[in-house]
Amino acid sequence: FKDVHFGYDDYSVINGVSFTAKQGEITALIGPSGSGKSTMASLLMKRSKNYSGKIFIGEVDFNEISEKSVMENITYISHSSYIFKGTVRDNLLMAKADAKDEELWDVLKKTNLADFFKADNGLDFEIKEAGVNLSGGQKQRLSLARGLLHDSRFYIFDESTSNIDVESEEIILGQIKKLAKTKGILMISHRLANVVSSDKIFVLEKGHLKEEGTHEELLTMHGTYSMLWQTQQSLENMRGV
Ligand code: ADP
Ligand code: MG
């Protein structure tokens, strides 16, 4: 992003943001609710348009890149990724229509779902409307499995580990780390514990980038990040996590 601005009518959401996310790295975007994180993802997915400033993918101006190419090269996985009524197979094939069963089992293994489905109809397991017969963590891991099947160069995880069990969170974070060896990752989170090991962390506040650095660098700045970190740490200690 180079000096990107975006808003709705008179209401500005992104105010002159410049940042770079690199292939082979985890770039984290953190900030309070409403600061514009998902809007940045939505710009990158071409769901939001009419921004000013410049967005580049490599050397190529984003305006020159088709929506089709964006869909092929960037995978967006959010906390509310859509799980629909149908079989596990149907839900996975959305990401890759011609995938063989073996590939489907492979991504289910990676996301620790294989045993659960194997015990109950396998790939023909019937998922009910909106995935009500799966837990939050299972739905999130199934979204991840679908994302992994859709082999792309760049992945955006938007609060992908929000409100789920610790085991699922660890599985997802582990897979993100593996992906980061070869792919570009933009990890959006309001929970700082998830971004500690990121290569670069950007702190967004009211559509402005306030701070950037690694976890250690940001702590020594004694700014927004270190304040959020201290608050979240003491909350987790209180809960005994
Ligand atoms: P975050 O992901 O950091 O919580 P968002 O990017 O979702 O924040 O939202 C940033 C701001 O943009 C919020 O104030 C939100 O209300 C506003 N916003 C998001 N989508 C729309 C929309 N479709 N129309 C108007 N305002 C919107
Ligand atoms: Mg959001």
GROMACS .gro file of N, CA, C and O and ligand atoms in nm, residues 6-9 11-14 29-42 48 79 158-159 188 204 207, ligand 1:
model
  143
    6PHE      N    1  -0.936   0.538   0.192
    6PHE     CA    2  -1.062   0.476   0.152
    6PHE      C    3  -1.170   0.514   0.253
    6PHE      O    4  -1.142   0.527   0.373
    7GLY      N    5  -1.291   0.534   0.204
    7GLY     CA    6  -1.400   0.565   0.297
    7GLY      C    7  -1.536   0.545   0.233
    7GLY      O    8  -1.547   0.503   0.118
    8TYR      N    9  -1.638   0.568   0.313
    8TYR     CA   10  -1.777   0.561   0.265
    8TYR      C   11  -1.835   0.702   0.271
    8TYR      O   12  -1.836   0.763   0.378
    9ASP      N   13  -1.881   0.752   0.159
    9ASP     CA   14  -1.937   0.889   0.152
    9ASP      C   15  -1.843   0.988   0.222
    9ASP      O   16  -1.731   1.004   0.177
   11TYR      N   17  -1.730   0.954   0.523
   11TYR     CA   18  -1.673   0.889   0.639
   11TYR      C   19  -1.546   0.815   0.599
   11TYR      O   20  -1.550   0.719   0.523
   12SER      N   21  -1.430   0.861   0.648
   12SER     CA   22  -1.307   0.797   0.604
   12SER      C   23  -1.268   0.684   0.698
   12SER      O   24  -1.281   0.696   0.820
   13VAL      N   25  -1.225   0.572   0.638
   13VAL     CA   26  -1.193   0.452   0.716
   13VAL      C   27  -1.042   0.425   0.714
   13VAL      O   28  -0.982   0.393   0.815
   14ILE      N   29  -0.981   0.440   0.597
   14ILE     CA   30  -0.836   0.420   0.583
   14ILE      C   31  -0.775   0.555   0.545
   14ILE      O   32  -0.815   0.618   0.447
   29LEU      N   33  -0.132  -0.744   1.120
   29LEU     CA   34  -0.202  -0.616   1.124
   29LEU      C   35  -0.291  -0.621   1.248
   29LEU      O   36  -0.380  -0.705   1.257
   30ILE      N   37  -0.259  -0.536   1.344
   30ILE     CA   38  -0.339  -0.540   1.466
   30ILE      C   39  -0.397  -0.402   1.494
   30ILE      O   40  -0.353  -0.301   1.437
   31GLY      N   41  -0.494  -0.398   1.581
   31GLY     CA   42  -0.556  -0.270   1.616
   31GLY      C   43  -0.694  -0.295   1.672
   31GLY      O   44  -0.750  -0.402   1.652
   32PRO      N   45  -0.748  -0.194   1.742
   32PRO     CA   46  -0.879  -0.213   1.804
   32PRO      C   47  -0.988  -0.237   1.701
   32PRO      O   48  -0.971  -0.209   1.582
   33SER      N   49  -1.101  -0.286   1.749
   33SER     CA   50  -1.217  -0.309   1.665
   33SER      C   51  -1.259  -0.178   1.598
   33SER      O   52  -1.259  -0.072   1.662
   34GLY      N   53  -1.287  -0.183   1.469
   34GLY     CA   54  -1.329  -0.063   1.396
   34GLY      C   55  -1.215   0.020   1.343
   34GLY      O   56  -1.235   0.125   1.281
   35SER      N   57  -1.089  -0.027   1.362
   35SER     CA   58  -0.975   0.054   1.318
   35SER      C   59  -0.951   0.044   1.167
   35SER      O   60  -0.873   0.121   1.112
   36GLY      N   61  -1.017  -0.052   1.100
   36GLY     CA   62  -1.005  -0.059   0.954
   36GLY      C   63  -0.931  -0.182   0.902
   36GLY      O   64  -0.901  -0.191   0.783
   37LYS      N   65  -0.906  -0.279   0.990
   37LYS     CA   66  -0.828  -0.398   0.950
   37LYS      C   67  -0.899  -0.478   0.841
   37LYS      O   68  -0.840  -0.510   0.739
   38SER      N   69  -1.026  -0.512   0.865
   38SER     CA   70  -1.099  -0.592   0.765
   38SER      C   71  -1.118  -0.514   0.636
   38SER      O   72  -1.124  -0.573   0.528
   39THR      N   73  -1.126  -0.382   0.649
   39THR     CA   74  -1.139  -0.300   0.528
   39THR      C   75  -1.014  -0.312   0.442
   39THR      O   76  -1.023  -0.318   0.318
   40MET      N   77  -0.898  -0.319   0.504
   40MET     CA   78  -0.774  -0.337   0.428
   40MET      C   79  -0.778  -0.472   0.355
   40MET      O   80  -0.737  -0.482   0.239
   41ALA      N   81  -0.829  -0.576   0.423
   41ALA     CA   82  -0.842  -0.708   0.359
   41ALA      C   83  -0.940  -0.699   0.244
   41ALA      O   84  -0.916  -0.755   0.136
   42SER      N   85  -1.049  -0.627   0.265
   42SER     CA   86  -1.152  -0.618   0.162
   42SER      C   87  -1.101  -0.541   0.039
   42SER      O   88  -1.137  -0.573  -0.075
   48SER      N   89  -1.384  -0.407  -0.183
   48SER     CA   90  -1.400  -0.261  -0.171
   48SER      C   91  -1.316  -0.198  -0.281
   48SER      O   92  -1.204  -0.241  -0.307
   79HIS      N   93  -1.306  -1.516   1.035
   79HIS     CA   94  -1.372  -1.580   1.150
   79HIS      C   95  -1.513  -1.622   1.111
   79HIS      O   96  -1.574  -1.705   1.176
  158ASP      N   97  -0.818  -1.334   0.874
  158ASP     CA   98  -0.883  -1.222   0.943
  158ASP      C   99  -0.953  -1.273   1.069
  158ASP      O  100  -1.062  -1.328   1.063
  159GLU      N  101  -0.887  -1.255   1.182
  159GLU     CA  102  -0.940  -1.303   1.312
  159GLU      C  103  -0.977  -1.451   1.304
  159GLU      O  104  -1.080  -1.493   1.358
  188ILE      N  105  -0.447  -1.083   1.050
  188ILE     CA  106  -0.521  -0.977   1.119
  188ILE      C  107  -0.571  -1.033   1.250
  188ILE      O  108  -0.633  -1.139   1.254
  204LEU      N  109  -0.266  -0.052   1.365
  204LEU     CA  110  -0.361   0.038   1.301
  204LEU      C  111  -0.453   0.099   1.407
  204LEU      O  112  -0.501   0.030   1.497
  207GLY      N  113  -0.774   0.395   1.123
  207GLY     CA  114  -0.734   0.405   0.984
  207GLY      C  115  -0.596   0.464   0.961
  207GLY      O  116  -0.557   0.489   0.847
  242ADP     P1  117  -1.190  -0.379   1.198
  242ADP     O1  118  -1.181  -0.496   1.108
  242ADP     O2  119  -1.058  -0.318   1.234
  242ADP     O3  120  -1.268  -0.409   1.322
  242ADP     P2  121  -1.348  -0.263   0.982
  242ADP     O4  122  -1.249  -0.250   0.873
  242ADP     O5  123  -1.444  -0.375   0.976
  242ADP     O6  124  -1.271  -0.261   1.124
  242ADP     O7  125  -1.432  -0.128   0.990
  242ADP     C1  126  -1.372   0.001   0.993
  242ADP     C2  127  -1.479   0.106   0.995
  242ADP     O8  128  -1.550   0.107   0.871
  242ADP     C3  129  -1.583   0.088   1.106
  242ADP     O9  130  -1.610   0.213   1.164
  242ADP     C4  131  -1.703   0.033   1.031
  242ADP    O10  132  -1.821   0.071   1.094
  242ADP     C5  133  -1.689   0.099   0.895
  242ADP     N1  134  -1.753   0.020   0.787
  242ADP     C6  135  -1.722  -0.108   0.754
  242ADP     N2  136  -1.798  -0.149   0.649
  242ADP     C7  137  -1.880  -0.045   0.617
  242ADP     C8  138  -1.983  -0.024   0.519
  242ADP     N3  139  -2.014  -0.120   0.432
  242ADP     N4  140  -2.043   0.096   0.518
  242ADP     C9  141  -2.009   0.192   0.605
  242ADP     N5  142  -1.914   0.180   0.699
  242ADP    C10  143  -1.851   0.063   0.706
   0.00000   0.00000   0.00000
